[in-house]
Coordinates of C-alpha atoms and ligand atoms in Angstrom, one line a residue:
Chain A
M12 CA -12.6 -36.7 86.5
I13 CA -11.9 -39.8 84.4
E14 CA -8.4 -41.1 84.3
L15 CA -7.0 -43.9 82.3
K16 CA -3.6 -45.2 83.5
D17 CA -1.5 -47.6 81.4
I18 CA -4.4 -49.2 79.8
S19 CA -3.8 -52.1 77.4
K20 CA -6.4 -54.1 75.7
S21 CA -6.3 -57.3 73.7
F22 CA -8.9 -59.8 72.7
R23 CA -8.3 -63.5 72.7
L24 CA -10.5 -65.2 70.1
Y25 CA -10.9 -68.8 71.2
T26 CA -13.3 -69.7 68.4
Q27 CA -10.8 -68.5 65.9
N28 CA -7.6 -70.5 66.7
S29 CA -7.1 -68.4 69.8
A30 CA -6.0 -65.4 67.7
K31 CA -4.9 -62.5 69.8
I32 CA -5.9 -59.0 68.7
T33 CA -4.1 -56.2 70.5
V34 CA -5.9 -52.9 70.2
F35 CA -4.1 -50.7 72.7
K36 CA -0.9 -50.5 74.7
D37 CA -0.3 -48.1 77.6
V38 CA -3.1 -45.6 77.1
N39 CA -2.9 -42.6 79.5
L40 CA -5.7 -40.1 79.4
T41 CA -7.5 -37.6 81.6
V42 CA -10.9 -36.1 81.0
N43 CA -12.0 -33.3 83.2
R44 CA -15.5 -32.1 84.3
G45 CA -16.9 -29.6 81.9
E46 CA -15.0 -30.7 78.8
L47 CA -15.8 -32.8 75.8
V48 CA -13.1 -35.0 74.4
A49 CA -13.6 -36.4 70.9
F50 CA -12.0 -39.7 69.9
T51 CA -11.0 -39.9 66.3
G52 CA -9.3 -42.5 64.1
K53 CA -10.5 -44.6 61.2
S54 CA -13.0 -47.4 61.5
G55 CA -11.6 -50.3 63.5
S56 CA -8.9 -48.2 65.2
G57 CA -10.4 -48.8 68.6
K58 CA -12.6 -45.8 69.5
T59 CA -15.5 -47.9 70.6
T60 CA -13.3 -50.3 72.5
L61 CA -11.7 -47.4 74.5
M62 CA -15.1 -46.0 75.4
K63 CA -16.5 -49.4 76.4
M64 CA -13.7 -49.9 78.8
I65 CA -14.5 -46.6 80.4
Y66 CA -18.1 -47.8 80.9
G67 CA -16.8 -51.1 82.4
N68 CA -18.3 -53.0 79.4
Y69 CA -15.0 -54.3 78.1
L70 CA -12.4 -55.2 80.7
P71 CA -8.9 -53.8 80.1
S72 CA -6.1 -56.4 80.0
K73 CA -4.0 -54.2 82.1
G74 CA -4.1 -50.8 83.8
S75 CA -6.7 -48.8 85.8
I76 CA -9.6 -46.6 85.0
L77 CA -10.5 -44.1 87.7
V78 CA -13.9 -42.5 87.8
D79 CA -13.9 -39.9 90.6
K80 CA -10.8 -41.7 92.0
T81 CA -12.6 -45.1 92.1
D82 CA -10.9 -47.7 90.0
I83 CA -13.7 -49.3 88.1
T84 CA -11.6 -52.2 87.0
K85 CA -11.1 -53.3 90.6
I86 CA -14.5 -52.9 92.2
N87 CA -17.2 -55.5 92.6
L88 CA -20.0 -55.7 90.1
Q89 CA -22.6 -54.2 92.5
D90 CA -20.5 -51.1 92.9
L91 CA -19.9 -50.8 89.2
I92 CA -23.6 -51.1 88.5
R93 CA -24.2 -48.3 91.1
I94 CA -21.6 -46.1 89.4
R95 CA -23.2 -46.6 86.0
N96 CA -26.7 -46.0 87.3
H97 CA -25.8 -42.8 89.1
K98 CA -22.8 -41.4 87.2
M99 CA -22.5 -42.6 83.7
G100 CA -24.7 -42.3 80.7
Y101 CA -23.8 -44.3 77.6
I102 CA -25.4 -43.7 74.3
S103 CA -24.7 -45.9 71.3
Q104 CA -26.0 -45.8 67.8
F105 CA -28.4 -48.6 68.5
L106 CA -31.6 -48.7 70.5
R107 CA -32.1 -51.8 72.6
V108 CA -35.5 -52.0 74.3
I109 CA -38.0 -54.6 75.4
P110 CA -40.6 -54.9 72.5
R111 CA -44.0 -53.4 73.1
V112 CA -42.8 -50.9 75.8
S113 CA -43.9 -47.4 74.9
T114 CA -41.5 -44.6 74.1
M115 CA -42.9 -42.6 76.9
N116 CA -42.2 -45.4 79.4
I117 CA -38.8 -46.1 78.1
V118 CA -37.7 -42.4 78.5
S119 CA -39.4 -41.8 81.9
D120 CA -38.3 -45.1 83.4
S121 CA -34.7 -43.9 83.4
L122 CA -35.7 -41.2 86.0
I123 CA -38.1 -43.4 87.9
K124 CA -35.3 -46.0 88.4
L125 CA -33.3 -43.2 90.0
G126 CA -36.1 -42.5 92.4
S127 CA -38.1 -39.7 90.7
E128 CA -41.8 -39.4 91.2
K129 CA -43.7 -40.8 88.2
E130 CA -45.5 -37.6 87.3
D131 CA -42.3 -35.6 87.4
A132 CA -40.6 -38.2 85.2
L133 CA -43.4 -38.1 82.7
A134 CA -43.3 -34.3 82.6
Q135 CA -39.6 -34.2 82.0
A136 CA -39.9 -37.0 79.4
S137 CA -42.6 -35.0 77.5
E138 CA -40.4 -31.9 77.5
L139 CA -37.4 -33.7 76.1
L140 CA -39.4 -35.7 73.5
N141 CA -40.9 -32.4 72.4
F142 CA -37.6 -30.7 72.2
L143 CA -36.2 -33.6 70.1
D144 CA -39.2 -33.3 67.7
I145 CA -40.7 -36.7 68.4
P146 CA -44.3 -36.3 67.3
R147 CA -46.7 -36.7 70.2
K148 CA -48.7 -39.4 68.4
L149 CA -45.6 -41.7 68.7
W150 CA -45.2 -41.4 72.4
N151 CA -47.4 -44.3 73.3
L152 CA -45.9 -46.6 70.7
S153 CA -42.9 -48.8 70.9
P154 CA -39.9 -47.2 69.2
L155 CA -38.9 -50.4 67.5
T156 CA -40.8 -49.5 64.3
F157 CA -39.6 -45.9 64.2
S158 CA -37.1 -44.6 61.7
G159 CA -33.4 -44.8 62.5
G160 CA -33.2 -41.1 63.3
E161 CA -36.2 -41.3 65.6
Q162 CA -34.7 -44.3 67.4
Q163 CA -31.5 -42.4 67.9
R164 CA -33.3 -39.5 69.4
I165 CA -35.2 -41.9 71.8
N166 CA -31.8 -43.3 72.7
I167 CA -30.5 -39.9 73.5
A168 CA -33.6 -38.9 75.4
R169 CA -33.6 -41.9 77.7
A170 CA -30.0 -41.2 78.7
M171 CA -29.9 -37.4 78.7
I172 CA -33.0 -37.2 80.8
C173 CA -30.7 -38.1 83.7
N174 CA -28.2 -35.6 85.0
Y175 CA -25.2 -37.9 84.9
P176 CA -21.8 -36.2 85.6
Y177 CA -20.3 -38.4 82.8
F178 CA -21.5 -39.1 79.3
L179 CA -20.1 -41.5 76.7
L180 CA -21.4 -40.9 73.3
D181 CA -20.7 -43.4 70.5
E182 CA -21.9 -41.8 67.2
P183 CA -25.2 -40.8 68.7
T184 CA -26.0 -38.6 65.8
A185 CA -25.1 -40.9 62.9
S186 CA -28.5 -40.9 61.3
L187 CA -29.8 -37.4 62.3
D188 CA -30.6 -34.5 60.0
N189 CA -29.0 -31.2 60.6
K190 CA -31.9 -29.7 62.4
N191 CA -31.8 -32.5 64.9
I192 CA -28.1 -32.5 65.1
E193 CA -28.3 -28.9 66.2
K194 CA -30.8 -29.9 69.0
V195 CA -28.5 -32.6 70.2
I196 CA -25.6 -30.1 70.2
T197 CA -27.7 -27.8 72.3
L198 CA -28.3 -30.6 74.8
I199 CA -24.6 -31.4 74.9
D200 CA -23.7 -27.8 75.5
K201 CA -26.1 -27.7 78.4
L202 CA -24.5 -30.8 79.9
K203 CA -21.0 -29.2 79.6
K204 CA -22.2 -26.0 81.2
N205 CA -23.4 -28.1 84.1
G206 CA -20.0 -29.5 84.6
C207 CA -20.5 -32.8 82.8
A208 CA -17.4 -34.6 81.4
I209 CA -18.1 -36.0 78.0
I210 CA -16.3 -38.4 75.7
G211 CA -17.7 -38.5 72.2
I212 CA -17.2 -40.3 68.9
F213 CA -18.6 -38.2 66.0
H214 CA -17.9 -39.0 62.4
D215 CA -18.8 -35.6 61.3
E216 CA -15.9 -33.1 61.5
M217 CA -18.3 -30.2 61.7
I218 CA -19.9 -31.5 64.8
R219 CA -16.5 -32.1 66.4
N220 CA -15.4 -28.6 65.5
E221 CA -18.5 -27.2 67.1
I222 CA -18.5 -29.0 70.5
A223 CA -15.1 -30.7 71.1
D224 CA -12.6 -29.1 73.4
R225 CA -10.0 -31.6 72.5
E226 CA -9.6 -34.3 69.9
I227 CA -7.6 -37.5 70.5
D228 CA -6.6 -39.7 67.7
V229 CA -6.7 -43.2 69.2
N230 CA -4.0 -44.3 66.7
S231 CA -1.6 -42.5 69.0
F232 CA -2.2 -45.2 71.6
K233 CA -0.9 -48.1 69.5
Chain B
M12 CA -25.7 -63.0 110.8
N13 CA -25.9 -59.8 108.8
M14 CA -26.3 -59.8 105.1
N15 CA -27.4 -57.4 102.3
E16 CA -28.0 -60.2 99.8
I17 CA -31.5 -61.7 99.7
I18 CA -29.9 -65.1 99.0
K19 CA -26.3 -66.2 99.4
I20 CA -25.1 -69.6 98.2
T21 CA -21.7 -70.8 99.2
D22 CA -19.8 -73.8 97.9
L23 CA -22.8 -75.7 96.9
T24 CA -22.4 -79.2 95.4
K25 CA -25.1 -81.6 94.2
S26 CA -24.6 -84.9 92.5
F27 CA -26.9 -87.6 91.1
G28 CA -25.0 -90.9 91.3
N29 CA -21.7 -90.2 89.7
I30 CA -22.9 -87.1 87.8
I31 CA -21.9 -83.9 89.5
A32 CA -24.7 -81.6 88.5
C33 CA -23.4 -78.5 90.5
S34 CA -19.9 -78.2 91.7
S35 CA -18.8 -75.7 94.3
I36 CA -21.2 -73.0 93.2
T37 CA -21.1 -69.6 95.0
L38 CA -23.6 -67.0 94.2
E39 CA -25.2 -63.9 95.8
V40 CA -28.3 -62.2 94.7
Y41 CA -29.3 -58.7 95.8
P42 CA -32.7 -57.1 96.1
G43 CA -33.6 -55.1 92.9
E44 CA -31.6 -57.2 90.5
I45 CA -32.2 -59.8 87.9
V46 CA -29.6 -62.5 87.5
G47 CA -29.5 -64.6 84.3
I48 CA -28.0 -68.1 84.1
V49 CA -27.1 -69.4 80.7
G50 CA -25.3 -72.6 79.6
E51 CA -25.9 -75.7 77.5
S52 CA -28.4 -78.3 78.4
G53 CA -27.2 -80.5 81.2
S54 CA -24.9 -77.9 82.7
G55 CA -26.7 -77.9 86.0
K56 CA -28.9 -74.8 85.7
T57 CA -32.1 -76.4 86.9
T58 CA -30.3 -78.3 89.7
L59 CA -28.9 -75.0 90.9
L60 CA -32.3 -73.3 90.9
K61 CA -33.8 -76.2 92.7
C62 CA -31.1 -76.3 95.4
A63 CA -31.4 -72.5 95.8
S64 CA -35.1 -72.7 96.3
G65 CA -35.2 -75.7 98.7
L66 CA -36.7 -78.2 96.2
Y67 CA -33.4 -80.2 96.3
K68 CA -31.1 -80.7 99.2
P69 CA -27.5 -80.1 98.2
D70 CA -24.9 -82.6 99.2
S71 CA -22.8 -79.9 100.7
G72 CA -22.7 -76.1 100.9
E73 CA -25.0 -73.5 102.3
V74 CA -28.0 -71.5 101.0
F75 CA -28.7 -68.5 103.2
F76 CA -32.0 -66.6 102.7
R77 CA -32.8 -63.3 104.3
S78 CA -36.4 -62.5 105.1
D79 CA -37.9 -59.1 105.3
D80 CA -37.1 -58.6 108.9
N81 CA -33.5 -59.3 108.1
Y82 CA -33.8 -62.7 109.6
V83 CA -31.3 -65.0 107.9
Q84 CA -31.8 -68.7 107.7
N85 CA -29.8 -71.5 106.1
I86 CA -32.6 -73.2 104.2
C87 CA -30.5 -76.4 103.8
N88 CA -31.1 -77.2 107.4
I89 CA -34.3 -75.7 108.6
S90 CA -37.4 -77.7 109.5
E91 CA -39.7 -78.9 106.7
P92 CA -42.6 -76.7 108.0
D93 CA -40.3 -73.6 108.1
L94 CA -39.2 -74.3 104.5
R95 CA -42.8 -74.8 103.3
Q96 CA -43.7 -71.5 104.9
L97 CA -40.9 -69.6 103.1
M98 CA -41.8 -71.2 99.8
R99 CA -45.4 -69.9 100.3
T100 CA -44.5 -66.4 101.3
D101 CA -41.0 -65.5 100.3
W102 CA -40.1 -66.9 96.9
S103 CA -41.7 -68.7 94.0
F104 CA -40.5 -71.0 91.3
I105 CA -41.6 -70.9 87.7
H106 CA -41.0 -74.3 86.2
Q107 CA -39.9 -74.9 82.6
N108 CA -42.9 -77.2 82.2
P109 CA -46.1 -75.5 83.3
R110 CA -47.6 -78.8 84.4
D111 CA -44.9 -79.0 87.1
G112 CA -46.1 -75.6 88.5
L113 CA -49.9 -75.8 88.0
R114 CA -52.6 -77.9 89.6
M115 CA -54.2 -79.4 86.5
N116 CA -57.4 -80.4 88.2
I117 CA -58.5 -76.9 89.4
S118 CA -59.6 -73.9 87.4
A119 CA -57.3 -71.2 86.1
G120 CA -58.8 -68.8 88.7
G121 CA -58.3 -71.4 91.4
N122 CA -54.7 -71.9 90.4
I123 CA -54.0 -68.2 91.0
G124 CA -56.4 -67.7 93.9
E125 CA -55.1 -70.5 96.0
K126 CA -51.8 -68.8 96.2
L127 CA -53.4 -65.7 97.7
M128 CA -55.4 -67.9 100.1
A129 CA -52.1 -69.6 101.2
I130 CA -50.8 -66.3 102.4
G131 CA -53.9 -65.5 104.3
N132 CA -56.4 -63.8 102.0
R133 CA -59.9 -64.9 102.8
H134 CA -62.3 -62.7 100.9
Y135 CA -63.6 -64.7 97.9
G136 CA -64.7 -61.7 95.9
N137 CA -61.4 -60.0 96.2
I138 CA -59.4 -63.1 95.4
R139 CA -61.5 -63.7 92.3
E140 CA -61.1 -60.1 91.2
A141 CA -57.3 -60.2 91.7
A142 CA -57.1 -63.5 89.8
A143 CA -59.0 -62.0 86.9
A144 CA -56.7 -59.0 86.8
W145 CA -53.6 -61.2 86.8
L146 CA -55.1 -63.3 83.9
E147 CA -55.3 -60.1 81.9
K148 CA -51.8 -59.1 82.9
V149 CA -50.5 -62.2 81.3
E150 CA -52.8 -61.7 78.3
I151 CA -55.3 -64.5 79.0
D152 CA -58.9 -63.4 78.6
S153 CA -60.4 -63.2 82.1
S154 CA -63.6 -64.8 80.8
R155 CA -61.7 -68.1 80.8
I156 CA -61.2 -67.9 84.6
D157 CA -63.3 -71.0 85.3
E158 CA -61.7 -73.2 82.7
L159 CA -59.2 -76.0 83.6
P160 CA -55.6 -75.4 82.5
S161 CA -55.8 -78.5 80.3
N162 CA -58.1 -76.4 78.0
F163 CA -55.2 -74.0 77.5
S164 CA -52.4 -74.1 75.0
G165 CA -48.8 -74.7 76.3
G166 CA -48.0 -71.0 76.1
M167 CA -51.2 -70.1 78.0
Q168 CA -50.5 -72.7 80.6
Q169 CA -47.0 -71.1 81.1
R170 CA -48.6 -67.7 81.4
L171 CA -51.0 -69.0 83.9
Q172 CA -48.1 -70.5 85.9
I173 CA -46.4 -67.1 85.8
A174 CA -49.5 -65.3 87.1
R175 CA -49.8 -67.9 89.9
C176 CA -46.2 -67.3 90.9
L177 CA -46.2 -63.5 90.8
I178 CA -49.6 -62.6 92.3
T179 CA -48.3 -63.0 95.9
E180 CA -45.4 -60.6 95.1
P181 CA -42.7 -62.9 96.4
K182 CA -39.4 -61.3 97.3
L183 CA -37.5 -63.7 95.1
I184 CA -38.6 -65.3 91.8
Y185 CA -36.8 -68.3 90.3
M186 CA -37.6 -68.9 86.7
D187 CA -36.5 -71.9 84.7
E188 CA -36.8 -71.2 81.0
P189 CA -40.1 -69.3 81.6
T190 CA -40.5 -67.9 78.2
G191 CA -39.4 -70.8 76.1
G192 CA -42.8 -71.8 74.8
L193 CA -44.2 -68.3 74.4
D194 CA -44.5 -66.5 71.1
V195 CA -42.3 -63.5 70.9
S196 CA -45.0 -60.8 71.3
V197 CA -46.3 -62.4 74.5
Q198 CA -42.8 -63.0 75.7
A199 CA -42.0 -59.3 75.4
K200 CA -45.0 -58.5 77.6
I201 CA -44.0 -61.0 80.2
L202 CA -40.4 -59.7 80.3
D203 CA -41.7 -56.2 80.8
L204 CA -44.0 -57.5 83.6
I205 CA -41.1 -59.1 85.4
K206 CA -38.8 -56.2 85.0
K207 CA -41.4 -53.7 86.4
L208 CA -42.2 -56.0 89.3
V209 CA -38.5 -56.3 90.2
E210 CA -38.0 -52.5 90.0
E211 CA -41.2 -51.4 91.7
L212 CA -41.1 -53.9 94.6
N213 CA -37.3 -54.0 94.9
I214 CA -37.4 -57.8 94.7
A215 CA -35.0 -60.1 93.0
A216 CA -35.2 -62.6 90.2
V217 CA -33.0 -65.4 88.9
I218 CA -33.8 -66.5 85.4
V219 CA -32.4 -69.5 83.5
T220 CA -32.7 -69.1 79.8
H221 CA -31.0 -70.2 76.6
D222 CA -32.1 -67.0 74.9
L223 CA -29.3 -64.5 75.0
G224 CA -31.7 -61.8 73.6
V225 CA -33.8 -62.3 76.7
V226 CA -30.7 -62.1 78.9
R227 CA -29.6 -58.9 77.2
L228 CA -32.9 -57.1 77.8
L229 CA -33.8 -58.5 81.2
A230 CA -30.7 -59.5 83.3
D231 CA -28.5 -57.1 85.2
R232 CA -25.9 -59.8 85.6
V233 CA -25.2 -63.2 84.0
L234 CA -23.6 -66.4 85.0
V235 CA -22.4 -68.9 82.5
M236 CA -22.5 -72.5 83.5
K237 CA -20.7 -75.5 82.0
D238 CA -20.5 -79.0 83.4
G239 CA -21.7 -78.0 86.8
H240 CA -19.3 -75.0 87.1
I241 CA -19.8 -71.3 86.8
V242 CA -17.2 -70.6 84.1
E243 CA -17.8 -66.9 83.7
Q244 CA -19.9 -64.1 85.3
G245 CA -20.3 -60.4 85.1
I246 CA -22.6 -57.5 84.2
T247 CA -24.7 -58.7 81.2
D248 CA -23.0 -56.5 78.6
Q249 CA -19.5 -57.6 79.9
V250 CA -20.3 -61.2 79.4
L251 CA -22.1 -60.9 76.1
D252 CA -19.8 -58.3 74.5
D253 CA -16.4 -59.2 75.9
P254 CA -16.5 -62.8 76.9
H255 CA -13.3 -64.2 78.3
H256 CA -14.0 -67.9 78.6
A257 CA -13.8 -70.0 75.5
Y258 CA -17.2 -71.6 76.1
T259 CA -18.9 -68.2 76.5
Q260 CA -17.3 -67.0 73.3
L261 CA -18.7 -70.1 71.5
L262 CA -22.1 -69.4 73.0
V263 CA -22.2 -65.8 72.0
S264 CA -20.7 -66.3 68.5
S265 CA -23.2 -69.1 67.8
I266 CA -26.2 -66.8 67.7
I267 CA -27.1 -64.4 64.9
Q268 CA -27.1 -61.2 66.9
V269 CA -28.2 -60.0 70.3
Ligands
LIG12 N1 -15.8 -57.7 71.5 C1 -14.8 -57.8 70.6 N2 -14.2 -59.0 70.5 C2 -13.1 -59.1 69.6 N3 -12.6 -58.1 69.0 C3 -13.1 -56.8 69.1 C4 -14.2 -56.6 69.9 N4 -14.6 -55.3 69.9 C5 -13.7 -54.7 69.1 N5 -12.8 -55.6 68.6 C6 -11.7 -55.4 67.7 O1 -11.0 -54.2 68.1 C7 -10.6 -53.4 67.1 C8 -11.2 -52.0 67.3 O2 -12.6 -52.0 67.1 P1 -13.6 -50.8 67.6 O3 -13.2 -50.3 68.9 O4 -15.0 -51.2 67.3 O5 -13.1 -49.7 66.5 P2 -13.8 -48.3 66.1 O6 -14.9 -48.0 67.1 O7 -12.7 -47.3 66.1 O8 -14.3 -48.5 64.7 C9 -11.2 -54.0 65.8 O9 -10.1 -54.8 65.2 C10 -12.2 -55.0 66.3 O10 -12.4 -56.1 65.5
LIG13 N1 -33.3 -85.8 89.3 C1 -32.2 -86.2 88.6 N2 -31.8 -87.4 88.6 C2 -30.7 -87.8 88.0 N3 -29.9 -87.0 87.3 C3 -30.3 -85.7 87.2 C4 -31.5 -85.2 87.9 N4 -31.6 -83.9 87.6 C5 -30.5 -83.6 86.8 N5 -29.7 -84.6 86.6 C6 -28.5 -84.6 85.8 O1 -27.7 -83.6 86.3 C7 -27.1 -82.8 85.2 C8 -27.6 -81.4 85.3 O2 -28.9 -81.3 84.9 P1 -29.8 -80.0 85.0 O3 -29.6 -79.3 86.2 O4 -31.2 -80.4 84.6 O5 -29.2 -79.2 83.7 P2 -29.8 -78.0 82.9 O6 -30.9 -77.4 83.6 O7 -28.6 -77.0 82.8 O8 -30.1 -78.6 81.6 C9 -27.5 -83.6 84.0 O9 -26.5 -84.5 83.7 C10 -28.7 -84.3 84.4 O10 -28.9 -85.5 83.6
LIG14 MG1 -17.0 -47.7 66.8
LIG15 MG1 -32.9 -77.3 82.9

């Protein structure tokens, strides 16, 4: 379970006359295992900010964020890194990888890092890349020259290959065609059936209607 | 003394005359992690690495190092031979200027091989073979194994130094701007090499760099230094995406994009 208690967030911009931007005040929110909660609201309303706080990427100005009862805003960095590595998958729109590392290695490394045997990790990576329609001839190439849609699918594969109990999805399907969106939806459904709690940002209302259990307009937190 | 960290620095201060290069620095590094240090020139990054690795004696403070057998020593007050031994076996230091880390009067193969000999390898054929393999890993053609480093370009010398420092699989790697003089494609290869080594061997690395792109891809955690102080630290994406200190914000906003 993920619980946000009295979360506020503002940014102080020292390079711009110390302007203060307040994005949220007193957010309270609970997300349970097995459900998908979609954040909505127009661009700039704070969807990404809220999600990044749950990942421990942005630090809230006030309040607490409990992941399985552990307040991630109060723990040391090592413990937060451990929680991320074992519990939380974060998928953004953008793929960030070391240049020249092959797609296959990028996807399988996620599992190897968690202690899987190399062969097992490669087999699972192949299965997932196949499922996501990444042509086999691309597997040994770096994804940095791939199309936007291919890069997004690599991004999804490298995270979803791990069975995290929590997933945070920030527009992971923005440049996918319908056929691939359906595939991603299939993966998300499977995660939910396994009891995963998911928070997602999807521009496409059709996608939300298909997979979201609840929608939360982040403007209600202002 | 029990500790999980591989190295633990407490309240370390180092001055040169009336310049305080490092002021009350506290830092822990755990096995399996890569820690990045960023900050403007003159902020004390190199001094910190040199104190942490026994190359400088700090004016005050402690540097505890844990060896494989969980034996913890304060390297600021151990004997010179004990320190030399640790430097040979337990950590290595990749200098910003490759000439500081290479022996310019012996061959490329000798530069790499002598590190293996220093930790007890004696079989000439094996050492040469390992040296050749490491040259290839850092993308230097192994046919150049008998050449002197002075025949190499600056970038190749740096890669040679990296091979020399990594071949013994030290438990801790200190790197001072290691990829500065490398072209981007080779740099990527070296970053991947370091990352793999850290993951596979569960060792640790501390890297000083001005390149926030390198930090983003390589470091698990980052420290930001200014005027001898650590002004901000956190998980890499915390520091780069939501910097709280004015100086870090300036640093992050000054680059095009990472
Ligand atoms: N790292 C940051 N530093 C400063 N301001 C930020 C940062 N991230 C987001 N903001 C500000 O917070 C507000 C919400 O942004 P964001 O969460 O990206 O919105 P959304 O995802 O809904 O489009 C915007 O005004 C944005 O400028
Ligand atoms: N060996 C030295 N002798 C005298 N001053 C030094 C020496 N090494 C560093 N300094 C001074 O200490 C400060 C920190 O330097 P340094 O650690 O090299 O910074 P950085 O690596 O961040 O550029 C600078 O003001 C520098 O001039
Ligand atoms: Mg957004
Ligand atoms: Mg320096």
